[in-house]
Coordinates of C-alpha atoms in Angstrom, one line a residue:
Chain A
M721 CA 92.3 117.9 101.7
T722 CA 92.9 118.4 105.6
A723 CA 89.3 120.4 105.7
H724 CA 87.5 118.6 103.6
G725 CA 89.1 115.0 105.6
L726 CA 87.0 117.4 108.8
V727 CA 83.4 117.9 107.2
G728 CA 83.8 114.1 105.8
L729 CA 85.1 112.5 109.1
A730 CA 82.3 115.2 111.6
L731 CA 79.8 113.3 109.3
L732 CA 81.2 109.7 109.5
N733 CA 80.8 110.3 113.2
L734 CA 77.2 112.0 113.7
L735 CA 76.4 108.8 111.0
Y736 CA 78.3 106.1 113.9
L737 CA 75.9 109.1 116.4
A738 CA 72.8 108.9 114.4
S739 CA 73.3 104.9 114.0
G740 CA 73.0 104.3 118.1
A741 CA 70.7 107.0 118.8
G742 CA 68.1 105.2 117.2
L743 CA 69.3 101.7 118.7
L744 CA 68.6 103.6 121.7
W745 CA 65.6 104.5 120.8
Y746 CA 64.2 101.1 120.0
V747 CA 65.6 99.3 122.9
R748 CA 65.2 102.2 125.4
G749 CA 63.6 105.3 123.9
W750 CA 64.4 109.0 126.4
E751 CA 61.5 111.2 127.9
S752 CA 63.3 114.8 126.4
W753 CA 66.5 115.7 124.6
V754 CA 67.8 116.5 127.7
E755 CA 68.2 113.0 128.6
F756 CA 69.1 111.9 125.2
A757 CA 71.8 115.1 125.5
R758 CA 73.1 112.9 128.9
L759 CA 72.6 109.5 126.9
A760 CA 74.4 111.1 123.1
G761 CA 77.8 109.3 124.0
L762 CA 76.3 106.0 125.1
A763 CA 74.5 105.9 121.4
F764 CA 78.3 107.3 119.8
L765 CA 79.7 104.3 121.6
V766 CA 76.7 102.2 120.8
G767 CA 77.1 103.6 117.2
V768 CA 80.4 102.7 116.7
A769 CA 80.2 99.5 117.6
S770 CA 76.9 98.1 116.0
V771 CA 77.8 99.6 112.3
G772 CA 81.6 98.8 112.5
S773 CA 80.0 95.3 113.8
I774 CA 77.8 95.2 110.3
W775 CA 80.9 96.6 108.5
T776 CA 82.8 93.7 109.1
L777 CA 81.2 90.7 108.8
L778 CA 79.7 92.5 105.3
L779 CA 83.9 92.2 104.6
I780 CA 84.3 89.3 105.7
V781 CA 81.3 87.5 103.6
G782 CA 82.8 89.7 100.4
V783 CA 80.6 92.4 99.9
P784 CA 82.6 94.7 98.1
F785 CA 83.5 98.0 100.8
S786 CA 82.4 101.1 98.7
L787 CA 81.7 104.2 100.1
W788 CA 78.2 103.3 99.4
L789 CA 78.3 100.6 102.1
V790 CA 79.5 103.5 104.7
L791 CA 77.0 105.8 104.6
V792 CA 74.3 103.0 103.7
V793 CA 75.0 100.9 106.6
P794 CA 74.4 103.5 109.5
V795 CA 71.7 104.9 107.7
A796 CA 70.3 101.3 107.2
V797 CA 70.4 101.3 111.1
A798 CA 69.2 105.0 112.3
L799 CA 65.8 104.3 110.0
A800 CA 65.1 100.3 111.6
G801 CA 66.1 101.9 114.9
L802 CA 63.7 105.0 114.4
L803 CA 60.7 103.2 112.9
V804 CA 60.6 99.7 115.3
G805 CA 61.0 102.0 117.9
R806 CA 57.3 104.1 117.4
K807 CA 56.5 100.9 116.2
R808 CA 57.0 100.1 120.2
G809 CA 54.9 103.2 121.0
R810 CA 57.7 105.6 121.8
H811 CA 56.4 109.0 121.9
R812 CA 58.0 112.2 120.6
P813 CA 60.4 113.6 123.7
G814 CA 60.0 117.0 125.3
L815 CA 62.9 119.5 125.6
G816 CA 63.0 118.0 129.1
S817 CA 64.7 120.5 132.3
I818 CA 68.4 120.1 133.8
G819 CA 68.6 120.8 136.6
N820 CA 69.0 123.4 138.8
G821 CA 70.3 122.0 142.6
S822 CA 74.6 122.2 143.2
G823 CA 75.2 119.3 141.2
L824 CA 74.4 121.4 138.1
I825 CA 77.9 123.6 138.9
V826 CA 80.3 120.8 139.7
T827 CA 78.8 119.6 136.6
A828 CA 79.6 122.7 134.6
F829 CA 82.9 123.0 135.6
G830 CA 83.2 119.1 135.4
L831 CA 82.4 119.7 132.0
A832 CA 84.5 123.4 131.6
A833 CA 87.5 121.3 132.4
A834 CA 87.2 116.8 130.8
G835 CA 86.0 120.0 127.7
L836 CA 89.7 122.1 127.9
F837 CA 92.2 118.6 127.9
L838 CA 89.9 117.4 125.3
E839 CA 90.5 120.2 123.3
A840 CA 94.3 119.9 123.9
L841 CA 94.4 116.9 123.0
F842 CA 92.9 117.3 119.7
R843 CA 94.9 120.2 118.8
N844 CA 97.8 116.9 118.7
A845 CA 95.9 114.6 116.9
R846 CA 95.1 117.5 114.3
L847 CA 98.3 117.2 112.6
S848 CA 99.8 114.3 114.6
G849 CA 101.9 112.0 112.6
L850 CA 101.4 107.3 112.1
Y851 CA 104.1 106.6 114.6
W852 CA 103.0 104.1 116.4
W853 CA 104.7 100.0 115.3
D854 CA 101.4 98.9 115.1
A855 CA 99.4 101.8 113.7
W856 CA 102.0 101.8 110.5
S857 CA 102.7 97.8 110.3
F858 CA 98.9 96.4 110.1
W859 CA 96.1 97.9 111.6
V860 CA 96.5 101.3 108.7
P861 CA 98.2 99.0 105.7
K862 CA 95.1 97.0 106.1
A863 CA 92.7 99.6 105.9
K864 CA 94.8 100.8 103.4
A865 CA 94.4 97.8 101.8
I866 CA 90.8 97.5 102.1
Y867 CA 89.8 100.9 100.5
F868 CA 92.0 100.0 97.2
F869 CA 91.1 97.0 96.5
G870 CA 88.0 96.9 98.2
G871 CA 88.0 93.8 100.4
L872 CA 89.9 91.4 102.1
D873 CA 93.1 90.5 100.2
E874 CA 93.7 87.6 100.6
Q875 CA 97.8 87.8 100.2
F876 CA 98.0 90.6 102.1
F877 CA 95.7 89.7 105.1
T878 CA 97.5 86.3 105.7
T879 CA 101.3 87.6 105.4
L880 CA 101.2 91.2 107.5
P881 CA 101.7 91.0 111.5
G882 CA 98.9 90.7 113.5
S883 CA 96.8 88.5 110.3
S884 CA 95.0 86.9 113.0
Y885 CA 93.4 90.3 114.0
P886 CA 89.8 90.9 113.6
P887 CA 89.7 93.6 110.4
L888 CA 87.0 95.9 112.2
I889 CA 90.0 98.7 113.1
P890 CA 91.2 99.2 109.6
V891 CA 87.1 98.9 109.2
V892 CA 86.5 102.1 110.3
D893 CA 89.9 103.5 109.3
V894 CA 88.4 103.2 105.6
A895 CA 85.3 104.5 106.5
A896 CA 87.0 106.8 107.2
F897 CA 89.1 107.0 104.7
H898 CA 85.8 107.4 101.9
L899 CA 84.7 110.0 104.1
M900 CA 87.9 112.2 104.0
G901 CA 88.5 111.8 100.2
G902 CA 91.2 109.4 100.6
P903 CA 94.0 107.8 102.9
D904 CA 95.0 110.5 105.6
V905 CA 96.4 108.9 107.6
V906 CA 96.6 112.1 109.6
T907 CA 93.7 113.8 109.7
L908 CA 92.7 110.3 110.8
H909 CA 94.2 110.6 114.1
V910 CA 90.8 112.6 114.8
Q911 CA 88.2 110.7 114.1
Y912 CA 90.5 108.0 116.8
W913 CA 90.2 111.3 119.6
L914 CA 86.3 111.5 119.1
F915 CA 86.7 107.9 120.0
G916 CA 88.2 108.8 123.2
V917 CA 85.5 112.3 123.5
G918 CA 83.1 109.4 122.6
F919 CA 84.1 107.2 125.5
V920 CA 84.1 109.9 127.7
W921 CA 80.9 111.2 126.8
A922 CA 79.6 108.0 127.5
L923 CA 81.1 106.7 131.2
S924 CA 79.7 110.6 132.7
G925 CA 75.7 110.6 130.4
V926 CA 75.6 106.2 132.2
L927 CA 77.5 106.5 135.5
S928 CA 75.5 110.4 136.4
E929 CA 72.6 108.3 137.0
R930 CA 74.2 106.7 140.1
V931 CA 76.6 108.9 140.7
P932 CA 76.6 112.0 142.3
A933 CA 77.9 114.4 139.9
W934 CA 81.0 116.0 143.1
L935 CA 82.0 112.1 142.9
L936 CA 82.0 111.7 139.1
W937 CA 83.8 114.7 137.6
P938 CA 87.8 114.2 139.6
F939 CA 87.5 110.4 138.5
V940 CA 86.8 111.8 134.7
L941 CA 89.6 114.0 135.1
L942 CA 91.9 110.9 136.6
L943 CA 91.1 109.7 133.9
L944 CA 91.8 112.3 131.4
V945 CA 95.1 113.0 132.3
A946 CA 96.0 109.0 133.0
P947 CA 99.7 109.0 131.2
R948 CA 98.7 105.9 128.8
I949 CA 94.9 107.0 128.8
G950 CA 94.5 110.5 127.7
E951 CA 97.4 111.1 126.0
R952 CA 96.8 108.8 124.0
F953 CA 92.7 109.5 122.4
H954 CA 94.8 109.8 119.1
I955 CA 96.5 106.8 118.9
T956 CA 95.4 104.6 115.8
E957 CA 95.7 101.5 117.0
A958 CA 92.8 98.9 118.4
D959 CA 93.9 99.3 122.3
L960 CA 91.3 102.1 123.8
L961 CA 89.1 101.7 122.0
L962 CA 89.0 98.1 122.4
D963 CA 88.7 99.0 125.9
F964 CA 86.2 101.7 125.8
F965 CA 83.5 99.1 124.4
F966 CA 84.5 96.8 127.6
V967 CA 84.0 99.3 130.2
G968 CA 81.6 100.9 128.6
A969 CA 79.2 96.8 129.0
S970 CA 80.9 96.6 132.1
I971 CA 79.0 99.1 133.8
L972 CA 76.1 98.8 131.6
V973 CA 76.4 94.5 132.3
L974 CA 76.5 95.7 136.2
F975 CA 73.3 98.3 136.3
W976 CA 72.1 95.8 134.5
I977 CA 71.8 93.3 137.6
L978 CA 70.9 96.1 140.0
D979 CA 68.4 97.1 138.4
R980 CA 67.2 95.0 135.7
E981 CA 66.1 97.7 132.9
R982 CA 66.4 94.9 129.4
W983 CA 68.0 97.4 127.0
R984 CA 71.7 97.8 128.9
L985 CA 72.0 93.9 128.4
A986 CA 71.2 94.9 124.9
L987 CA 73.6 97.3 124.7
A988 CA 76.2 96.1 126.2
T989 CA 75.9 92.8 124.0
I990 CA 76.3 95.5 120.7
L991 CA 79.2 96.6 122.2
L992 CA 80.3 93.4 122.8
C993 CA 79.7 92.1 119.5
G994 CA 82.2 95.2 119.0
M995 CA 84.5 93.5 121.3
V996 CA 85.5 90.5 120.1
L997 CA 85.7 92.0 116.7
T998 CA 89.1 94.9 117.3
K999 CA 91.6 92.5 118.8
R1000 CA 91.4 88.6 119.7
E1001 CA 91.8 90.0 123.1
G1002 CA 88.4 90.5 122.8
L1003 CA 87.4 87.7 123.6
L1004 CA 89.3 86.7 126.9
L1005 CA 87.6 90.3 127.9
A1006 CA 84.0 88.8 127.1
A1007 CA 84.7 85.7 129.4
V1008 CA 86.0 87.1 131.7
L1009 CA 83.5 90.0 132.0
L1010 CA 80.6 86.9 131.4
V1011 CA 81.8 85.1 134.4
A1012 CA 81.8 87.9 136.7
A1013 CA 78.4 88.7 136.0
L1014 CA 77.2 85.5 136.3
L1015 CA 79.0 85.3 139.8
V1016 CA 77.2 88.2 141.0
S1017 CA 74.1 87.4 139.6
A1018 CA 74.1 83.4 140.8
R1019 CA 71.4 84.4 143.7
D1020 CA 68.7 84.7 141.1
W1021 CA 70.9 82.8 138.9
R1022 CA 67.6 81.7 137.2
R1023 CA 66.7 85.6 135.7
T1024 CA 69.3 86.4 134.6
W1025 CA 72.3 83.8 134.0
P1026 CA 69.4 82.4 130.5
A1027 CA 69.9 86.5 129.6
L1028 CA 73.7 86.1 130.1
G1029 CA 73.8 82.7 127.9
V1030 CA 72.2 84.5 124.9
L1031 CA 74.2 86.9 124.9
A1032 CA 77.1 84.6 125.7
A1033 CA 75.7 82.9 121.8
V1034 CA 75.1 86.5 120.2
V1035 CA 78.7 87.5 120.8
A1036 CA 80.1 84.5 120.0
A1037 CA 78.0 84.3 116.6
V1038 CA 79.1 87.4 115.5
A1039 CA 82.4 86.5 116.8
A1040 CA 82.6 83.4 114.5
P1041 CA 82.8 84.2 110.9
W1042 CA 85.9 86.7 111.7
R1043 CA 88.0 83.0 113.0
I1044 CA 86.0 80.7 110.2
W1045 CA 87.8 83.8 107.7
Y1046 CA 91.3 82.9 108.9
V1047 CA 91.0 79.8 109.5
A1048 CA 90.3 79.7 106.3
H1049 CA 93.0 80.9 105.3
G1050 CA 95.9 79.1 106.2
V1051 CA 96.0 81.9 109.1
A1052 CA 98.4 80.7 112.9
G1053 CA 95.3 81.2 115.5
E1054 CA 94.2 83.4 118.8
G1055 CA 94.9 80.9 120.9
P1056 CA 98.9 80.7 122.8
S1057 CA 101.1 79.1 121.2
G1058 CA 102.0 76.6 124.2
G1059 CA 98.3 75.4 124.7
G1060 CA 98.1 78.0 128.5
L1061 CA 96.0 75.1 130.0
N1062 CA 97.9 72.4 131.4
P1063 CA 98.9 74.4 134.9
A1064 CA 102.2 72.4 134.1
E1065 CA 103.7 73.4 130.7
S1066 CA 106.2 76.2 131.2
T1067 CA 105.5 76.2 135.8
E1068 CA 109.0 78.6 135.8
R1069 CA 107.2 81.0 134.2
L1070 CA 104.2 80.6 135.8
W1071 CA 104.4 83.2 139.0
P1072 CA 106.9 85.7 137.2
S1073 CA 104.1 86.0 134.0
F1074 CA 101.6 87.0 137.0
R1075 CA 104.1 89.2 139.3
L1076 CA 104.6 90.5 135.4
A1077 CA 100.5 91.6 135.3
F1078 CA 100.2 92.6 138.7
D1079 CA 103.3 95.1 138.6
V1080 CA 101.8 96.6 135.0
L1081 CA 98.7 97.2 137.0
F1082 CA 99.7 99.3 139.7
S1083 CA 101.7 101.3 137.8
S1084 CA 101.6 104.8 138.6
S1085 CA 103.9 105.9 135.8
Y1086 CA 100.9 103.9 133.3
W1087 CA 97.6 105.1 135.3
S1088 CA 98.1 107.5 137.8
V1089 CA 96.8 106.1 141.1
L1090 CA 93.7 105.4 139.2
V1091 CA 94.5 102.0 140.4
P1092 CA 95.3 102.3 144.6
V1093 CA 91.8 105.0 144.2
A1094 CA 90.5 101.7 142.6
V1095 CA 90.8 99.1 145.4
G1096 CA 89.9 102.1 148.2
A1097 CA 87.5 102.5 147.0
L1098 CA 86.7 98.6 146.4
V1099 CA 87.5 98.8 150.2
L1100 CA 84.9 101.5 152.0
A1101 CA 82.0 99.4 149.5
L1102 CA 82.6 96.3 151.0
A1103 CA 83.2 98.1 154.9
T1104 CA 79.7 99.7 154.2
R1105 CA 78.4 96.8 152.6
A1106 CA 77.3 97.0 148.8
F1107 CA 78.8 94.2 148.5
I1108 CA 77.6 93.4 144.5
P1109 CA 79.3 96.1 142.6
A1110 CA 82.1 95.5 145.0
V1111 CA 82.2 91.7 143.6
F1112 CA 81.4 93.0 140.2
F1113 CA 84.3 95.0 139.6
G1114 CA 86.8 93.3 142.6
A1115 CA 86.6 89.5 141.0
L1116 CA 86.5 92.0 137.0
V1117 CA 89.5 93.5 137.8
G1118 CA 91.2 89.7 139.3
L1119 CA 90.6 87.9 136.3
V1120 CA 91.4 90.4 133.6
T1121 CA 94.6 90.7 135.4
L1122 CA 94.6 86.7 135.8
G1123 CA 94.1 87.3 131.9
G1124 CA 97.4 89.1 131.8
G1125 CA 99.3 87.1 133.5
W1126 CA 98.2 83.3 132.0
I1127 CA 98.3 85.0 128.4
T1128 CA 102.9 85.6 129.5
W1129 CA 102.4 82.5 130.7
A1130 CA 100.5 80.5 127.6
I1131 CA 102.5 81.6 124.8
P1132 CA 106.6 80.9 126.0
E1133 CA 108.0 83.2 123.3
L1134 CA 106.5 86.3 125.1
P1135 CA 109.7 87.8 127.3
I1136 CA 108.4 88.9 130.7
T1137 CA 109.3 92.6 130.7
Q1138 CA 107.2 96.0 130.1
E1139 CA 108.7 96.3 126.9
L1140 CA 106.3 97.2 124.9
G1141 CA 107.2 95.6 121.4
G1142 CA 107.9 92.5 123.2
N1143 CA 105.0 91.7 124.9
P1144 CA 101.6 93.1 124.9
I1145 CA 101.2 92.8 128.9
V1146 CA 100.9 96.8 129.0
R1147 CA 98.1 97.3 126.1
Y1148 CA 96.4 94.9 127.5
M1149 CA 95.8 96.0 131.1
G1150 CA 94.9 98.9 129.9
A1151 CA 91.9 97.7 130.1
A1152 CA 92.1 96.7 133.5
A1153 CA 93.2 100.4 134.1
L1154 CA 90.6 101.8 132.3
L1155 CA 87.7 99.7 134.3
C1156 CA 89.2 101.0 138.0
A1157 CA 88.5 104.6 136.4
A1158 CA 85.3 103.5 136.2
A1159 CA 84.7 101.4 138.9
S1160 CA 86.2 103.9 141.8
P1161 CA 83.3 107.2 141.8
I1162 CA 80.5 103.4 141.7
L1163 CA 82.3 101.6 144.5
L1164 CA 82.6 105.3 146.4
A1165 CA 79.0 106.5 145.2
A1166 CA 77.3 103.5 146.8
A1167 CA 79.3 103.3 149.8
W1168 CA 78.3 107.2 150.3
S1169 CA 74.7 106.2 149.7
A1170 CA 75.2 103.3 151.8
V1171 CA 76.2 105.7 154.7
T1172 CA 73.4 108.0 154.0
E1173 CA 70.4 105.9 154.4
S1174 CA 71.7 104.2 157.5
E1175 CA 72.9 108.1 158.7
E1176 CA 68.8 108.9 158.2
A1177 CA 67.5 105.2 159.3
G1178 CA 69.1 105.7 163.1
A1179 CA 67.9 109.4 163.0
S1180 CA 64.1 108.3 161.9
Chain B
M433 CA 67.0 130.1 132.7
T434 CA 67.2 129.9 136.3
G435 CA 70.9 132.7 137.3
R436 CA 72.2 129.1 138.9
V437 CA 71.6 128.0 135.1
A438 CA 73.0 130.0 133.0
L439 CA 76.6 130.2 135.4
A440 CA 77.1 127.3 134.8
A441 CA 76.8 127.7 131.2
A442 CA 78.7 131.0 130.9
I443 CA 81.4 127.9 133.5
V444 CA 81.4 125.5 130.6
L445 CA 80.9 128.2 127.5
V446 CA 83.5 130.8 128.2
P447 CA 86.8 128.3 128.6
L448 CA 85.7 126.2 125.9
I449 CA 85.1 128.8 123.2
G450 CA 87.8 131.4 124.8
Y451 CA 90.9 128.3 124.9
P452 CA 90.3 127.5 121.0
V453 CA 89.8 131.6 119.5
A454 CA 92.7 132.3 121.6
T455 CA 94.4 129.8 120.2
L456 CA 94.0 130.6 116.7
A457 CA 93.7 134.9 117.3
G458 CA 97.4 134.1 116.0
G459 CA 96.5 132.2 112.4
S460 CA 96.1 128.2 111.9
P461 CA 98.7 126.6 112.7
R462 CA 101.5 126.7 110.4
F463 CA 103.9 124.3 108.7
P464 CA 107.7 124.7 108.9
T465 CA 109.3 125.6 105.5
R466 CA 111.9 123.4 103.7
D467 CA 114.3 126.3 104.2
E468 CA 113.5 126.3 108.1
C469 CA 115.1 122.3 108.1
A470 CA 118.3 123.6 107.5
P471 CA 119.5 126.1 110.9
A472 CA 122.1 127.7 110.3
A473 CA 125.3 126.4 111.7
I474 CA 126.2 128.1 115.1
E475 CA 130.0 128.7 117.0
G476 CA 130.3 126.8 119.4
K477 CA 127.7 124.5 119.3
P478 CA 128.1 120.6 117.3
V479 CA 127.6 121.0 113.2
D480 CA 125.9 118.7 110.9
V481 CA 127.4 118.7 106.8
V482 CA 124.8 117.5 105.2
F483 CA 126.1 116.4 101.4
G484 CA 122.5 117.0 100.5
R485 CA 119.3 116.4 100.4
F486 CA 116.8 113.7 98.1
D487 CA 112.9 113.7 97.8
D488 CA 113.5 109.4 98.1
P489 CA 116.2 107.3 100.6
E490 CA 117.6 104.8 97.4
T491 CA 119.0 108.4 95.5
A492 CA 120.5 109.6 99.0
A493 CA 121.8 105.8 99.6
T494 CA 123.3 105.7 96.9
M495 CA 125.1 109.9 97.8
R496 CA 126.4 108.6 101.3
D497 CA 127.4 105.5 99.5
Q498 CA 129.8 107.4 97.1
V499 CA 130.4 110.2 99.8
V500 CA 131.4 107.1 102.3
A501 CA 134.0 105.9 99.2
V502 CA 135.8 109.3 99.5
G503 CA 136.6 108.5 102.9
F504 CA 133.7 110.7 104.6
K505 CA 133.3 107.7 107.3
G506 CA 131.0 107.5 109.7
T507 CA 128.5 109.7 106.9
D508 CA 124.6 108.2 107.4
V509 CA 121.2 108.4 105.8
L510 CA 118.3 110.3 107.7
P511 CA 114.6 111.5 107.2
D512 CA 115.1 116.1 108.1
G513 CA 111.9 116.0 109.0
C514 CA 110.3 117.4 106.1
G515 CA 109.5 115.1 103.5
R516 CA 113.3 114.9 102.5
W517 CA 116.5 112.5 103.3
K518 CA 119.5 113.9 103.9
V519 CA 122.8 112.8 103.9
V520 CA 124.7 113.9 106.6
L521 CA 127.9 113.6 108.7
E522 CA 126.7 114.5 112.6
N523 CA 127.6 116.1 115.5
V524 CA 131.3 117.8 114.1
P525 CA 132.4 119.0 117.5
S526 CA 133.2 122.8 115.8
L527 CA 132.3 124.8 113.5
E528 CA 135.8 125.2 112.5
I529 CA 136.5 121.5 112.0
A530 CA 133.3 121.5 109.8
H531 CA 134.9 123.9 108.1
E532 CA 138.2 121.9 107.1
I533 CA 135.3 119.1 106.2
Q534 CA 133.7 121.4 103.7
E535 CA 137.6 122.4 102.1
E536 CA 138.4 118.5 101.7
A537 CA 135.5 117.5 100.2
A538 CA 135.4 120.6 98.2
T539 CA 138.7 119.1 96.3
V540 CA 136.5 115.7 95.3
D541 CA 133.5 117.6 93.9
L542 CA 131.6 117.5 97.2
R543 CA 130.1 120.5 98.0
P544 CA 128.5 120.2 101.5
T545 CA 127.3 123.0 103.6
S546 CA 127.3 123.2 107.6
E547 CA 123.9 123.1 109.6
L548 CA 123.6 123.4 113.5
A549 CA 123.3 119.8 114.3
A550 CA 119.7 118.5 114.8
G551 CA 118.9 118.2 118.7
N552 CA 120.6 121.5 119.5

């Protein structure tokens, strides 16, 4: 059973990769297989978001969730991407070269260290029990209900805790159950470990475009050893996958602002679609990313804002069907019970709520030194006039933190505490911490580049 | 392949292959047998007095109620870590006292066993 489960998961994740590769081929293409290897992590993450979103939307409109659906959707996405990409004139990639500079050896050490750590985490994921509250109280039960009943059982889905949460996580769990041959909730942890591996691959691959290896790999390793990040890769909950989509989309949007390559925005849109179908916090994170992007690209607003408007419209259209489903079935909404827009309400909670979000952001027991290092990198980037990445990440982390404070303030039932069972603030702020891990090397690389360019200009 | 590329490949592949090979050299992962879920009591360490193990919690709870009803207050139902439920009087301070409890239990037709207390 478990060998079957592992082989099934391997097949499922190859399907995610293939569908993401098809989309990447359509929107961008790749010149060489070495280049594809660099972007394969991004393709995987995009595959999870796109296929997961399509499965989720089909489930919501009532299509029975069967093994056939699990197989047909990723194969169709992959083939469609390949065929349309071919029509767009993509030519067959060559083998390519991995380069021969000093960065190669640094990259090799980084890959070896990150790979060893991930292998060690696999041992944890391989035989983990279903210990986490949200996982066994509603994420996995929802998945089992879809697996056994083939759809959204109305009574079950409207009475479980977290009934307004969108169902992408249960859907990807069900896909894993089908390919594993049954609802194997132990081997399921390997699927989440694979999401983590895909994210690390995506992050290092995308950042390596703009960040030298000696700056990139220390941050990849720092991210992996942060207490509430690497060690939680195998946990069958929505938080980290949501954060992976958010950070992936944020980097793509920033790089699009910097170089205007449209494929980045297309893939960011797909990741944001996955995000708003993963957790209700996804809506808030999508909104703050949009605001940060609008802010940073304001100088060229005639060109950038319409594109960001299209992104927002697509994400809203994908988010809508689930919200219609739960409203139609009498489930209480995702919005805060306290209204959340009138500052005169619950004024005594205002400062403690924002203070709580700030304390969690800077807590080394959750995120090690990720956040203070990112603040240092931000200051260096500003000092060297690398304004766009500095303002983008500064605004984004600031808005995410304000959003965390707003959640606590606007939901009066939430105690002002870091206790996981009482307040989701620690889970939510993981997005900001992971963003800091991705932002630091980008900011430092921008600062380094500015310094070396000014030295070269001075010398000439 | 240049020397530097070969060196980079070795840096990546040697640990990534060596680690799982070294790990699996000692055999594939093993699970404790059910016998290993009942470690023998040791003199000088706290003892659990176990009145029985059951496949479902309801049967175990019924047994617990019977045990408590005849006077063994504090007896509880706990998972034993091996997929069963044990009816247990936890953390008896010594093996000697555990034997006294067993003798007393025998007078009401109960046959508990002494085990090393969980966490010791």
